[in-house]
Amino acid sequence: MIRGRPVRSEIRENIRSILSSNGPCYGYEIFKIHDKDFFPCTREVIYYNLKKGVQLGIFRVSKKDVVKGDYSWGSNAVKTYYDLA
């Protein structure tokens, strides 16, 4: 019997189809598309599967943008764009 989480994930497969049709996207954009086109899930699950997909070699970080603004946590935010590996 295999223990632990399975390597395959339905959400990761959905993210793969989103990236193949839309090109590079950042995490929150992927979350909004997934919520609209597939079943609803939390942002944390999307971010977990993006990080796990990078570890498995399914996705890659294409770029990171620093966006200036007036946010509750500070003066800038980092948008990490993901693409298929």
Coordinates of N, CA and C in Angstrom, one line a residue:
M1 N 0.8 -1.2 0.0 CA 0.0 0.0 0.0 C 0.9 1.2 0.0
I2 N 0.6 2.2 -0.9 CA 1.4 3.4 -1.0 C 0.7 4.4 0.0
R3 N 1.6 5.1 0.7 CA 1.1 6.0 1.7 C 1.4 7.4 1.3
G4 N 0.7 8.4 1.8 CA 0.9 9.8 1.5 C 0.0 10.3 0.4
R5 N 0.3 11.5 -0.1 CA -0.5 12.1 -1.1 C -0.1 11.5 -2.5
P6 N -1.1 11.3 -3.4 CA -0.8 10.8 -4.7 C 0.0 11.9 -5.5
V7 N 0.8 11.5 -6.4 CA 1.6 12.4 -7.2 C 0.7 13.1 -8.2
R8 N -0.3 12.4 -8.7 CA -1.3 13.0 -9.7 C -2.3 13.8 -8.9
S9 N -2.7 15.0 -9.5 CA -3.7 15.8 -8.9 C -4.6 16.4 -10.0
E10 N -5.9 16.3 -9.8 CA -6.9 16.8 -10.7 C -6.7 18.3 -10.9
I11 N -6.5 19.0 -9.8 CA -6.3 20.5 -9.9 C -5.0 20.8 -10.7
R12 N -3.9 20.1 -10.5 CA -2.7 20.3 -11.3 C -3.0 20.1 -12.7
E13 N -3.8 19.1 -13.1 CA -4.1 18.9 -14.5 C -5.0 20.0 -15.0
N14 N -5.8 20.6 -14.2 CA -6.6 21.7 -14.6 C -5.7 22.9 -14.8
I15 N -4.8 23.1 -14.0 CA -3.8 24.3 -14.1 C -3.0 24.1 -15.4
R16 N -2.6 22.8 -15.7 CA -1.9 22.6 -16.9 C -2.7 23.0 -18.2
S17 N -4.0 22.7 -18.1 CA -4.9 23.0 -19.3 C -5.1 24.6 -19.4
I18 N -5.1 25.2 -18.2 CA -5.3 26.7 -18.2 C -4.0 27.3 -18.8
L19 N -2.8 26.9 -18.4 CA -1.6 27.4 -18.9 C -1.4 27.1 -20.4
S20 N -1.9 25.9 -20.8 CA -1.7 25.6 -22.2 C -2.6 26.5 -23.1
S21 N -3.7 26.9 -22.6 CA -4.6 27.7 -23.4 C -4.4 29.2 -23.3
N22 N -3.9 29.7 -22.1 CA -3.8 31.1 -21.9 C -2.3 31.6 -21.9
G23 N -1.4 30.7 -21.8 CA 0.0 31.1 -21.7 C 0.4 31.4 -20.3
P24 N 1.5 32.1 -20.1 CA 2.0 32.4 -18.7 C 0.9 33.3 -17.9
C25 N 0.6 32.8 -16.7 CA -0.3 33.5 -15.8 C 0.3 33.5 -14.4
Y26 N -0.2 34.5 -13.6 CA 0.2 34.5 -12.2 C -0.8 33.8 -11.4
G27 N -0.5 33.5 -10.2 CA -1.3 32.6 -9.3 C -2.7 33.0 -9.2
Y28 N -3.0 34.3 -8.8 CA -4.3 34.7 -8.6 C -5.2 34.6 -9.9
E29 N -4.5 34.9 -11.0 CA -5.2 34.8 -12.3 C -5.6 33.4 -12.6
I30 N -4.7 32.5 -12.3 CA -5.0 31.0 -12.5 C -6.2 30.6 -11.6
F31 N -6.2 31.1 -10.3 CA -7.2 30.8 -9.4 C -8.6 31.3 -9.9
K32 N -8.6 32.5 -10.4 CA -9.9 33.1 -11.0 C -10.4 32.2 -12.1
I33 N -9.5 31.9 -13.0 CA -9.9 31.1 -14.2 C -10.4 29.7 -13.8
H34 N -9.7 29.1 -12.8 CA -10.1 27.7 -12.3 C -11.4 27.8 -11.6
D35 N -11.6 28.8 -10.9 CA -12.9 29.0 -10.1 C -14.1 29.1 -11.1
K36 N -13.8 29.8 -12.3 CA -14.9 30.0 -13.2 C -15.1 28.8 -14.1
D37 N -14.0 28.2 -14.6 CA -14.2 27.1 -15.6 C -14.3 25.7 -15.0
F38 N -13.7 25.5 -13.8 CA -13.7 24.2 -13.2 C -14.5 24.3 -11.8
F39 N -14.3 23.4 -10.9 CA -14.9 23.4 -9.6 C -14.2 24.4 -8.7
P40 N -14.9 25.1 -7.8 CA -14.3 26.0 -6.9 C -13.4 25.4 -5.9
C41 N -12.3 26.1 -5.6 CA -11.3 25.6 -4.6 C -10.7 26.9 -4.0
T42 N -9.8 26.7 -3.0 CA -9.2 27.8 -2.4 C -7.9 28.2 -3.1
R43 N -7.5 29.5 -2.8 CA -6.3 30.0 -3.4 C -5.1 29.2 -2.9
E44 N -5.1 28.8 -1.6 CA -4.0 28.0 -1.1 C -3.8 26.7 -1.8
V45 N -4.9 26.1 -2.2 CA -4.7 24.8 -3.0 C -4.1 25.1 -4.3
I46 N -4.5 26.2 -5.0 CA -3.9 26.5 -6.3 C -2.4 26.8 -6.1
Y47 N -2.0 27.6 -5.1 CA -0.6 27.9 -4.8 C 0.2 26.7 -4.4
Y48 N -0.4 25.8 -3.7 CA 0.3 24.5 -3.3 C 0.6 23.7 -4.6
N49 N -0.4 23.6 -5.4 CA -0.2 22.8 -6.7 C 0.7 23.4 -7.6
L50 N 0.8 24.8 -7.7 CA 1.8 25.4 -8.5 C 3.2 25.1 -8.0
K51 N 3.4 25.2 -6.7 CA 4.7 25.0 -6.1 C 5.1 23.5 -6.3
K52 N 4.1 22.6 -6.1 CA 4.4 21.2 -6.3 C 4.7 20.9 -7.7
G53 N 4.0 21.5 -8.7 CA 4.2 21.3 -10.1 C 5.6 21.8 -10.5
V54 N 6.1 22.9 -9.9 CA 7.4 23.4 -10.2 C 8.4 22.3 -9.7
Q55 N 8.2 21.7 -8.5 CA 9.1 20.7 -8.0 C 9.1 19.5 -8.9
L56 N 8.0 19.1 -9.4 CA 7.9 17.9 -10.3 C 8.3 18.2 -11.7
G57 N 8.5 19.4 -12.1 CA 9.0 19.7 -13.4 C 7.9 19.9 -14.4
I58 N 6.6 20.1 -13.9 CA 5.5 20.3 -14.8 C 5.4 21.7 -15.2
F59 N 5.6 22.6 -14.2 CA 5.5 24.1 -14.4 C 6.9 24.7 -14.2
R60 N 7.0 25.9 -14.7 CA 8.3 26.7 -14.4 C 7.9 28.1 -14.1
V61 N 8.7 28.8 -13.3 CA 8.5 30.2 -13.1 C 9.1 31.0 -14.2
S62 N 8.2 31.7 -15.0 CA 8.7 32.4 -16.2 C 9.2 33.7 -15.8
K63 N 8.6 34.4 -14.9 CA 9.1 35.7 -14.4 C 8.5 36.1 -13.1
K64 N 9.1 37.1 -12.5 CA 8.5 37.7 -11.3 C 8.5 39.2 -11.5
D65 N 7.3 39.8 -11.3 CA 7.1 41.3 -11.4 C 6.9 41.8 -10.0
V66 N 7.5 43.0 -9.7 CA 7.2 43.7 -8.5 C 6.3 44.8 -8.9
V67 N 5.1 44.8 -8.3 CA 4.0 45.8 -8.6 C 4.0 46.8 -7.4
K68 N 4.2 48.1 -7.7 CA 4.1 49.1 -6.7 C 2.6 49.5 -6.4
G69 N 2.3 49.8 -5.2 CA 0.9 50.1 -4.8 C 0.8 50.4 -3.4
D70 N -0.4 50.7 -2.9 CA -0.7 51.0 -1.5 C -1.4 49.8 -1.0
Y71 N -0.7 48.8 -0.5 CA -1.3 47.5 0.0 C -1.3 47.5 1.5
S72 N -2.2 46.7 2.1 CA -2.2 46.6 3.5 C -0.9 46.0 4.1
W73 N -0.2 45.3 3.4 CA 1.1 44.7 3.9 C 2.3 45.5 3.5
G74 N 2.2 46.5 2.7 CA 3.4 47.3 2.3 C 3.2 48.1 1.0
S75 N 4.3 48.4 0.4 CA 4.2 49.3 -0.8 C 4.3 48.5 -2.1
N76 N 4.6 47.2 -2.0 CA 4.7 46.5 -3.3 C 4.2 45.1 -3.1
A77 N 3.9 44.4 -4.3 CA 3.5 43.0 -4.3 C 4.3 42.3 -5.4
V78 N 4.6 41.1 -5.2 CA 5.4 40.3 -6.2 C 4.4 39.3 -6.9
K79 N 4.3 39.5 -8.2 CA 3.5 38.6 -9.0 C 4.4 37.5 -9.7
T80 N 4.2 36.3 -9.4 CA 5.0 35.2 -9.9 C 4.3 34.6 -11.1
Y81 N 4.8 34.7 -12.3 CA 4.2 34.1 -13.5 C 4.7 32.7 -13.7
Y82 N 3.7 31.8 -14.0 CA 4.0 30.4 -14.2 C 3.7 30.0 -15.6
D83 N 4.4 29.1 -16.2 CA 4.2 28.6 -17.5 C 4.5 27.1 -17.5
L84 N 4.2 26.4 -18.6 CA 4.5 25.0 -18.7 C 6.0 24.8 -18.9
A85 N 6.5 23.7 -18.3 CA 7.9 23.5 -18.5 C 8.2 22.8 -19.8

